[in-house]
PDB file of C-alpha atoms and ligand atoms in Angstrom:
ATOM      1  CA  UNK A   1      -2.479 -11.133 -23.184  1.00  0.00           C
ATOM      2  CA  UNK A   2      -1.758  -8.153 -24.736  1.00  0.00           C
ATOM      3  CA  UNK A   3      -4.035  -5.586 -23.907  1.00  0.00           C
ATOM      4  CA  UNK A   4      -4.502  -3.477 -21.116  1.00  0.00           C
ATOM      5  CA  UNK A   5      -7.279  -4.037 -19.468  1.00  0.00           C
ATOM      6  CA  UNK A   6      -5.371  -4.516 -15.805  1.00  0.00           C
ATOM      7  CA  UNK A   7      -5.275  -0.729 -15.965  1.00  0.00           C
ATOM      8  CA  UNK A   8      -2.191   1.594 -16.273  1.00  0.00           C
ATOM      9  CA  UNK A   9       0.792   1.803 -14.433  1.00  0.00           C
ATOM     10  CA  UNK A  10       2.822   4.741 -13.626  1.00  0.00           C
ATOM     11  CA  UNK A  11       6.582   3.810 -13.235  1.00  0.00           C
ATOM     12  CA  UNK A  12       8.874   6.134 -11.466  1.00  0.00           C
ATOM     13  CA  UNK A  13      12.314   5.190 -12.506  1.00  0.00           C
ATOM     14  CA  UNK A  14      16.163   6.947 -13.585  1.00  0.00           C
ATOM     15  CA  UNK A  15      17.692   3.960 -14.817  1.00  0.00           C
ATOM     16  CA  UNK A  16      16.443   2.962 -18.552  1.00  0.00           C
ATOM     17  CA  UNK A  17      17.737  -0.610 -18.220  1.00  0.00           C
ATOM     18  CA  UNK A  18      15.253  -1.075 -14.542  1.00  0.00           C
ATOM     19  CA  UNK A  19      12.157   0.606 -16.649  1.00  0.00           C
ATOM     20  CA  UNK A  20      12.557  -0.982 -19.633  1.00  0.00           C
ATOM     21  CA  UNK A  21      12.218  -4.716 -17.491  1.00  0.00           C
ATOM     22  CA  UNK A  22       9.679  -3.392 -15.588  1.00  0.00           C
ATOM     23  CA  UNK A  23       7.576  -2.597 -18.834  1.00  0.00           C
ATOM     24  CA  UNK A  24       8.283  -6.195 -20.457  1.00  0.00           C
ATOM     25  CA  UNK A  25       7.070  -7.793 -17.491  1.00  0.00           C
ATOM     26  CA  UNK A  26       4.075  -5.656 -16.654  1.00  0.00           C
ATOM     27  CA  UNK A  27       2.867  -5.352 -20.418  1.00  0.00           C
ATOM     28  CA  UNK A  28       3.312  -9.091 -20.688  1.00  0.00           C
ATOM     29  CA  UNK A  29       0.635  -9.371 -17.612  1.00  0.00           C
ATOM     30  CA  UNK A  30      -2.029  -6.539 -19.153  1.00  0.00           C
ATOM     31  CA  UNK A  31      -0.844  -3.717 -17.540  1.00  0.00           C
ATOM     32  CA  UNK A  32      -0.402  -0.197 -19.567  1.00  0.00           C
ATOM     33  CA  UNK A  33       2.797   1.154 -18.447  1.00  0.00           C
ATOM     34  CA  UNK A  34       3.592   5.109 -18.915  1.00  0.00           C
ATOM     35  CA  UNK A  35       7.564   5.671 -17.316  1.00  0.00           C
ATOM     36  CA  UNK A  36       8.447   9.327 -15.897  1.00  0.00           C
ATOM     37  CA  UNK A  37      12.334   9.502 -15.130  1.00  0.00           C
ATOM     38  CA  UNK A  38      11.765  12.461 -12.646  1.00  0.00           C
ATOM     39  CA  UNK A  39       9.464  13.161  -9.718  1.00  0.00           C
ATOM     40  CA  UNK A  40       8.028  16.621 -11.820  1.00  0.00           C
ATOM     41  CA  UNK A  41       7.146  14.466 -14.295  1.00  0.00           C
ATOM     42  CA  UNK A  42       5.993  11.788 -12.133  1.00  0.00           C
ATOM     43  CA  UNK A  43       3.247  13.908 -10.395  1.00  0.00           C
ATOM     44  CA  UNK A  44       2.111  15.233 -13.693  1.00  0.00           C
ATOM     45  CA  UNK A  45       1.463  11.657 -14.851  1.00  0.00           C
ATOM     46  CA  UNK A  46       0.159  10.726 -11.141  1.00  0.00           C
ATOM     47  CA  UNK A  47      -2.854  13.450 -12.226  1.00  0.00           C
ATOM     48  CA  UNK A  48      -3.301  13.348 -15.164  1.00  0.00           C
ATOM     49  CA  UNK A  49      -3.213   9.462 -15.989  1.00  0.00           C
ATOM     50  CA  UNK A  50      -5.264   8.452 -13.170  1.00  0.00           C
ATOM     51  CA  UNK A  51      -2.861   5.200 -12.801  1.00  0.00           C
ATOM     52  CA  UNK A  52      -3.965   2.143 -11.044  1.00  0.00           C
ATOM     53  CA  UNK A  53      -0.709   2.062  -9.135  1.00  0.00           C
ATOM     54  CA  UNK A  54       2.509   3.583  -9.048  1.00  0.00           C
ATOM     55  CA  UNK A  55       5.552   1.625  -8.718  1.00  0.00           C
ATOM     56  CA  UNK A  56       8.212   4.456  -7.104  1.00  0.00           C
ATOM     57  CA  UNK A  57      12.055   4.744  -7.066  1.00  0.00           C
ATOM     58  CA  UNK A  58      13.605   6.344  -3.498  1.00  0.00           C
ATOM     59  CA  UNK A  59      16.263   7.762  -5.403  1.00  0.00           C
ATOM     60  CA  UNK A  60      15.058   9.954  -7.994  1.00  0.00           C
ATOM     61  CA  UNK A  61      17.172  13.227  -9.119  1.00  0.00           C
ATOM     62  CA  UNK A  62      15.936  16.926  -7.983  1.00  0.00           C
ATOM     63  CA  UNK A  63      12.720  15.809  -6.162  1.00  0.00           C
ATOM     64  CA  UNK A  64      13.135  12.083  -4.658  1.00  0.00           C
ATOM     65  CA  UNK A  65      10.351   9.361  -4.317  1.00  0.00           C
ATOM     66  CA  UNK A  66       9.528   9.732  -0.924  1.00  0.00           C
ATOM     67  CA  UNK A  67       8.833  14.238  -1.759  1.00  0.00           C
ATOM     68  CA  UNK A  68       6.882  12.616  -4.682  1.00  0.00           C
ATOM     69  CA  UNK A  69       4.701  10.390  -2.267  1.00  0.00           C
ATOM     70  CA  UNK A  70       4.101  13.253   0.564  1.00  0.00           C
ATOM     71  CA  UNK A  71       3.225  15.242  -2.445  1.00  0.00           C
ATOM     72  CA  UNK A  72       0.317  13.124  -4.016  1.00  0.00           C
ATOM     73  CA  UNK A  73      -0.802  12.161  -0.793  1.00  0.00           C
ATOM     74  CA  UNK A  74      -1.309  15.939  -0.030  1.00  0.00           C
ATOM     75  CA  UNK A  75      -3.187  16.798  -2.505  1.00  0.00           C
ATOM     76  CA  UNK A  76      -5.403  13.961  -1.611  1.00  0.00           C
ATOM     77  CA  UNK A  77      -4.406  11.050  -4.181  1.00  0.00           C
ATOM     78  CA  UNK A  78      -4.364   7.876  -2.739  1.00  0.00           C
ATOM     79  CA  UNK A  79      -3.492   5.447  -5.822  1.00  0.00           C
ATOM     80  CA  UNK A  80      -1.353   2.399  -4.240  1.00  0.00           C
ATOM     81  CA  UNK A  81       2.347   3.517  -4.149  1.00  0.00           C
ATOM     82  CA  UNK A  82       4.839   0.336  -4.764  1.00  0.00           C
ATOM     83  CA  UNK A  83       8.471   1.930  -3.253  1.00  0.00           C
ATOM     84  CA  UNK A  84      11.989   0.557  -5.179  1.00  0.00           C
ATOM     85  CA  UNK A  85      14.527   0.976  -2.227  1.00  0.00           C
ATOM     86  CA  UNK A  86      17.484   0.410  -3.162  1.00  0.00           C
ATOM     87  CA  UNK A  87      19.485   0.182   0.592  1.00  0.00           C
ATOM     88  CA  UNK A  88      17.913  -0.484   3.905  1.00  0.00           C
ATOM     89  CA  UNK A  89      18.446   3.341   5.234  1.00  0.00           C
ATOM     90  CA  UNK A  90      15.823   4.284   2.297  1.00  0.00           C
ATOM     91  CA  UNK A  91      13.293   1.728   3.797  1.00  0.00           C
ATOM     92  CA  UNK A  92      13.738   3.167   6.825  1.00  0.00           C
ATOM     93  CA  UNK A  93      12.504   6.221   5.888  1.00  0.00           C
ATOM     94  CA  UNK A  94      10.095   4.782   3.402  1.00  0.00           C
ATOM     95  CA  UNK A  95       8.774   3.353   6.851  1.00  0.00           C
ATOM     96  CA  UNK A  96       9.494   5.946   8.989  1.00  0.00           C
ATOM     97  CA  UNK A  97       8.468   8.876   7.252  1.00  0.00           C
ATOM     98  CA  UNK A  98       4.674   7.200   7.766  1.00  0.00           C
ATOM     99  CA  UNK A  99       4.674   8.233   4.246  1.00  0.00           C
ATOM    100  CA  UNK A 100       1.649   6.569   3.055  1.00  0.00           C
ATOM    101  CA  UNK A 101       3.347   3.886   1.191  1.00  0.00           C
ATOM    102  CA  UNK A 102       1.344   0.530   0.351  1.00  0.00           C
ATOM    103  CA  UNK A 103       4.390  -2.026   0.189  1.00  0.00           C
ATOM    104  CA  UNK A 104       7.849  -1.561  -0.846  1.00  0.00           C
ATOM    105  CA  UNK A 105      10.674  -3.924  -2.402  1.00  0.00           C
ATOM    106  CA  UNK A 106      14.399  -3.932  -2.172  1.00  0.00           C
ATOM    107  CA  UNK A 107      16.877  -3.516  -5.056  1.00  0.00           C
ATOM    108  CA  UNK A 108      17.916  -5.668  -6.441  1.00  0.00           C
ATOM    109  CA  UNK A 109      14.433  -7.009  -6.989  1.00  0.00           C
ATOM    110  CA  UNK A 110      13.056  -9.836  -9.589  1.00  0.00           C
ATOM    111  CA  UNK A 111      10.675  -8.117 -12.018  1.00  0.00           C
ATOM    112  CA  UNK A 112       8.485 -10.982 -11.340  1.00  0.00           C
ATOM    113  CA  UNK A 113       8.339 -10.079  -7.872  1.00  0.00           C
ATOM    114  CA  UNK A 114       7.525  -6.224  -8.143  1.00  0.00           C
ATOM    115  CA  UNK A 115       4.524  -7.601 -10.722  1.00  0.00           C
ATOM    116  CA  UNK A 116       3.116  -9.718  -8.327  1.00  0.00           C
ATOM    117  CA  UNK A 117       3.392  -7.039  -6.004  1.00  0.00           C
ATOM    118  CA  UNK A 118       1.620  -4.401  -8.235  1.00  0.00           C
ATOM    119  CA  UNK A 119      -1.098  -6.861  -8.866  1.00  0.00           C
ATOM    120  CA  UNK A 120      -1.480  -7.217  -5.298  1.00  0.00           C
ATOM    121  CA  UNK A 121      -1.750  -3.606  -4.803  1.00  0.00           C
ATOM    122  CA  UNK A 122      -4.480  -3.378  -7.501  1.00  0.00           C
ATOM    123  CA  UNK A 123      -6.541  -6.270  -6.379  1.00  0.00           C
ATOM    124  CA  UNK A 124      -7.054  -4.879  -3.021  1.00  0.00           C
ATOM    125  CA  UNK A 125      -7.901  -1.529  -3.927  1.00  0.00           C
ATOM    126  CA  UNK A 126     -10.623  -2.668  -6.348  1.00  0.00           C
ATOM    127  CA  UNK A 127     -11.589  -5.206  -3.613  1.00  0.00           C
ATOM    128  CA  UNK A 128     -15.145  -5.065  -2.729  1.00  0.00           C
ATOM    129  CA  UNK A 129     -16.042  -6.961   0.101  1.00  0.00           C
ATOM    130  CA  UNK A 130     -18.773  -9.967  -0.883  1.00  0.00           C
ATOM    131  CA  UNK A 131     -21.311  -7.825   2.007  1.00  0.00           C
ATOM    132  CA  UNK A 132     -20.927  -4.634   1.222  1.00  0.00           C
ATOM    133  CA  UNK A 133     -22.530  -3.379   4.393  1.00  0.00           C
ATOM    134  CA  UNK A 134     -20.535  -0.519   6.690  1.00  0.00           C
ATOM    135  CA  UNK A 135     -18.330  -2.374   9.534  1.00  0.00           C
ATOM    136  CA  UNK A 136     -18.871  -0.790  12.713  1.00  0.00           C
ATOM    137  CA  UNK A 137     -16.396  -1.221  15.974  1.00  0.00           C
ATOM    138  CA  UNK A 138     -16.895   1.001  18.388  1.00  0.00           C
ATOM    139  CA  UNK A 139     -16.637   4.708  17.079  1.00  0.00           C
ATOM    140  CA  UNK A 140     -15.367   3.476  14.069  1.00  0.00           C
ATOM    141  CA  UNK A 141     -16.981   3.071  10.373  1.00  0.00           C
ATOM    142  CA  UNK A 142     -15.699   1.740   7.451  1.00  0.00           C
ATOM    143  CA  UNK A 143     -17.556   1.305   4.216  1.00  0.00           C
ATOM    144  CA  UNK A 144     -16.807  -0.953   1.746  1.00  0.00           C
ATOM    145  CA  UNK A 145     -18.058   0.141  -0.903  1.00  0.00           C
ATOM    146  CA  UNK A 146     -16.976   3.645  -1.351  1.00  0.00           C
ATOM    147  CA  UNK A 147     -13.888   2.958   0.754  1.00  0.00           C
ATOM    148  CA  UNK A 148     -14.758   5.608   3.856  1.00  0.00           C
ATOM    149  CA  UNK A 149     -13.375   5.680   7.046  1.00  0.00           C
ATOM    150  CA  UNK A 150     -14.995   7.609  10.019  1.00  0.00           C
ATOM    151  CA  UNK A 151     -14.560   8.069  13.420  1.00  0.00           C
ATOM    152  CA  UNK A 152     -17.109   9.604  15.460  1.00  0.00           C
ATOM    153  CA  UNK A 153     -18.756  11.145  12.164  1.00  0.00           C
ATOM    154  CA  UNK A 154     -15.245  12.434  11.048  1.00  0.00           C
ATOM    155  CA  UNK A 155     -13.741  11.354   8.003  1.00  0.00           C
ATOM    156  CA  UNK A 156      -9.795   9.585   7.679  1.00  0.00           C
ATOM    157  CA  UNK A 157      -7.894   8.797   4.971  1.00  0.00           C
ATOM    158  CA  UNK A 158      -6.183   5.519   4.570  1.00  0.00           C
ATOM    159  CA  UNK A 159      -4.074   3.710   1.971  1.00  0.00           C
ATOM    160  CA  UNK A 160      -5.293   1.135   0.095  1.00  0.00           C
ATOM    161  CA  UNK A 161      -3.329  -1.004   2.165  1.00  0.00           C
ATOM    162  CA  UNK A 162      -3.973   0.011   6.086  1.00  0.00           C
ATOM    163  CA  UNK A 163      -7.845   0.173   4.387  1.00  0.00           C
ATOM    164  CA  UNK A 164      -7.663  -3.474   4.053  1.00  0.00           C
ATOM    165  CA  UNK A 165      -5.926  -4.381   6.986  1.00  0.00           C
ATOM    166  CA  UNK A 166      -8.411  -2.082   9.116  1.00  0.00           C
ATOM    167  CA  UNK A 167     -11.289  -4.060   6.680  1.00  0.00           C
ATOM    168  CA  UNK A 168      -9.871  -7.036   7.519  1.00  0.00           C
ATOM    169  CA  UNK A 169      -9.459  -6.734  11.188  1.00  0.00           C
ATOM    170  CA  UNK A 170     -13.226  -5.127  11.412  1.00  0.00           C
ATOM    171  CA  UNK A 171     -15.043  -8.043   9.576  1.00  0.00           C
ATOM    172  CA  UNK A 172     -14.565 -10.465  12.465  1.00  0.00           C
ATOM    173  CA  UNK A 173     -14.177  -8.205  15.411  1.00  0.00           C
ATOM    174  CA  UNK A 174     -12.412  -9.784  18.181  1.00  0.00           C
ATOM    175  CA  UNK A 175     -10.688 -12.376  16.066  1.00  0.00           C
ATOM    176  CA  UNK A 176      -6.938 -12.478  16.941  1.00  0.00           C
ATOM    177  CA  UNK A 177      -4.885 -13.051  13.535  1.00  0.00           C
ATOM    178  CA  UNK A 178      -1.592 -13.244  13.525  1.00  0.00           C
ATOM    179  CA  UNK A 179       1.337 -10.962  11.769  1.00  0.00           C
ATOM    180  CA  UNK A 180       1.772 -14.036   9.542  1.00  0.00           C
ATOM    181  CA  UNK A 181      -1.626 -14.179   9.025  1.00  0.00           C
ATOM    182  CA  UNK A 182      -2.049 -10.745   8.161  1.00  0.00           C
ATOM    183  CA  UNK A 183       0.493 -10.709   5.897  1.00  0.00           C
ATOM    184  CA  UNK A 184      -0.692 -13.813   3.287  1.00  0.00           C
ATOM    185  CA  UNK A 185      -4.353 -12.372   4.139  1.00  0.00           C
ATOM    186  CA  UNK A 186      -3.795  -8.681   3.805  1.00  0.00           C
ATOM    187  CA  UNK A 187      -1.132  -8.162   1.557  1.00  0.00           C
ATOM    188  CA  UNK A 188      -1.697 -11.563  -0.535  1.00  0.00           C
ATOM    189  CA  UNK A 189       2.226 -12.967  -0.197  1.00  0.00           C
ATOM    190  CA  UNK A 190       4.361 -14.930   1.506  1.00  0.00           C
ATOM    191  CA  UNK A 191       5.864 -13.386   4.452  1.00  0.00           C
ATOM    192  CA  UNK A 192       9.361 -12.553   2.823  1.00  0.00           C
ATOM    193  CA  UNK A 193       8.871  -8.716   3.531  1.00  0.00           C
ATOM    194  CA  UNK A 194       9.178  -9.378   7.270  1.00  0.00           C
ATOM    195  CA  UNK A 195       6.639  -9.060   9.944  1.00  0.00           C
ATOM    196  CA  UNK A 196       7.798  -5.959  10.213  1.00  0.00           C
ATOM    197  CA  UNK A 197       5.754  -4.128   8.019  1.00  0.00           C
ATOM    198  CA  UNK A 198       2.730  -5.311   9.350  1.00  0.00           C
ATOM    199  CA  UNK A 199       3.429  -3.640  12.522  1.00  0.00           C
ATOM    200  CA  UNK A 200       4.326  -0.288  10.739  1.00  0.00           C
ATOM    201  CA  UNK A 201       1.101  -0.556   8.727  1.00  0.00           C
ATOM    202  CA  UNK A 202      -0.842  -0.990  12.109  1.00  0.00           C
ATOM    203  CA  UNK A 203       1.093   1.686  13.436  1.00  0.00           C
ATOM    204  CA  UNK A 204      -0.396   3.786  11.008  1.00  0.00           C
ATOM    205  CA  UNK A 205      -3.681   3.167  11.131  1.00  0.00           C
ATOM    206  CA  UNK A 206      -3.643   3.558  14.755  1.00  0.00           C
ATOM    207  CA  UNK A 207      -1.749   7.134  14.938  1.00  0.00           C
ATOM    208  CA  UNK A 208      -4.663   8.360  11.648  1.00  0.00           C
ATOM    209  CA  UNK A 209      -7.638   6.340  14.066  1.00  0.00           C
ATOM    210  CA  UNK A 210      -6.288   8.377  17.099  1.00  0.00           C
ATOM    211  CA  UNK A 211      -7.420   7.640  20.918  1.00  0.00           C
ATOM    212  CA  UNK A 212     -10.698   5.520  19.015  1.00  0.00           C
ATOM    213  CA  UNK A 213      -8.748   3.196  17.206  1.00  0.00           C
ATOM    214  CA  UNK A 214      -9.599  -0.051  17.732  1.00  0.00           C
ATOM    215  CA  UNK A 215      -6.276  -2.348  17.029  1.00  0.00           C
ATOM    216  CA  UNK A 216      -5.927  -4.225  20.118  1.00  0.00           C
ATOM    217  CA  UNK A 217      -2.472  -5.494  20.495  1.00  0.00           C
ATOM    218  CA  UNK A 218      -2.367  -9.168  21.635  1.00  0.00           C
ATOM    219  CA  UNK A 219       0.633  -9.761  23.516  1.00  0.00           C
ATOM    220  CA  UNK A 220       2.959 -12.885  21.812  1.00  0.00           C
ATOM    221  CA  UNK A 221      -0.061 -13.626  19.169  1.00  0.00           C
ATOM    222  CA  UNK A 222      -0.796 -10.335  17.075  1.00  0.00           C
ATOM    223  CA  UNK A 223      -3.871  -8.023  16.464  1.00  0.00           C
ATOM    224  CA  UNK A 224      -8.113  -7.553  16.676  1.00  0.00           C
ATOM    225  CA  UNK A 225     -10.247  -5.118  15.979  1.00  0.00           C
ATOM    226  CA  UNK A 226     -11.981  -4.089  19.394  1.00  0.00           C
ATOM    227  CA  UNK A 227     -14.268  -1.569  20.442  1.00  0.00           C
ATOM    228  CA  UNK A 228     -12.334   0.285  23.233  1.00  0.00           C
ATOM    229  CA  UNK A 229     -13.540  -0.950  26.424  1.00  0.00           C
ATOM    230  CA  UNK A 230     -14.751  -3.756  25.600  1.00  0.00           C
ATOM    231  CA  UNK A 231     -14.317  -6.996  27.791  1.00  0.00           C
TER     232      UNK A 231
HETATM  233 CA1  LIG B   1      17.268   5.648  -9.129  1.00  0.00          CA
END
């Protein structure tokens, strides 16, 4: 295939020789690929290029990955951000920082992996669900179709990513899944990110959903969607 009908992505990288693989790999699967080498430039792309996702280094010079994420995100731009770590103190603050990050991948990574990823990314946020009808759990509204969140009438924004595991976890209230489960369901891989990020992604949700969320931890098994209160 070698158009680009999978949309564009934006690649945030320093290093030539990382970019450069990263474009091979994601051209070969129809993906445009624009690189910026700095976060200034980054951002500019980011609005300008409307990208379909943006796969983003930690360690950028001047303004790092993680200023460029809070940035977008503040301005209200929500396209799925991919985070290149490249030691396990920068996932800790990819984490930590509740940045609004939709996965992230470790350095060294196989460019085979960070496509898969990216194509992940994309296919959930295009993901329409097959009803599109508004879930409803307790005070809380989601619409798939125009990818809204309310609670009690207000509106919340969400990554792509806690979207779909709040979508997920709404569209068979009281199910319990498991972190596993949530993991091949949600994000669309094998569990070799750790279960870990699951519960960080919940964690989310729950501190944007405030005292109406409806994640219900379950004790030794994993999560459901629950209308507070209820038996
Ligand atoms: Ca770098």
């Amino acid at each position: 295939m070698s158009d680009t009908s999978r949309g564009l992505v934006l690649v945030v990288e320093d290093e030539r020789a990382i970019s450069d693989l990263l474009r091979m790999y994601l051209a070969r699967e129809g993906f445009g690929v624009h690189v910026a080498t700095d976060g200034g430039s980054a951002l500019t792309a980011a609005r300008t290029m409307h990208p379909a996702a943006v796969i983003l280094d930690v360690g950028l010079p001047v303004m790092d990955g993680t200023q460029v994420c809070r940035q977008l995100r503040a301005e209200g731009n929500w396209v799925p951000i991919l985070f290149c770590t490249a030691r396990d103190d920068e996932v800790d603050r990819v984490l930590g920082l509740e940045l609004g990050a939709d996965d992230y991948i470790t350095k060294p990574f196989s460019p085979r992996e960070v496509v898969a990823r990216v194509k992940s990314v994309v296919r959930r946020a295009a993901l329409v669900s097959a009803d599109d009808s508004p879930l409803e759990v307790g005070a809380v509204v989601l619409d798939p179709v125009t990818r809204r969140v309310t609670v009690a009438g207000e509106a919340v924004s969400l990554t792509a990513t806690e979207f779909d595991l709040l979508a997920h976890l709404m569209g068979h209230p009281g199910r319990v899944y498991s972190r596993e489960q949530l993991l091949s369901e949600v994000w669309g891989y094998a569990a070799v990110v750790g279960t870990r990020t699951v519960d960080v992604h919940v964690a989310q949700v729950r501190g944007k959903l405030g005292d109406l969320n409806p994640i219900r931890t379950v004790r030794g098994v994993g999560y459901s969607a629950e209308a507070p209160g209820a038996p």
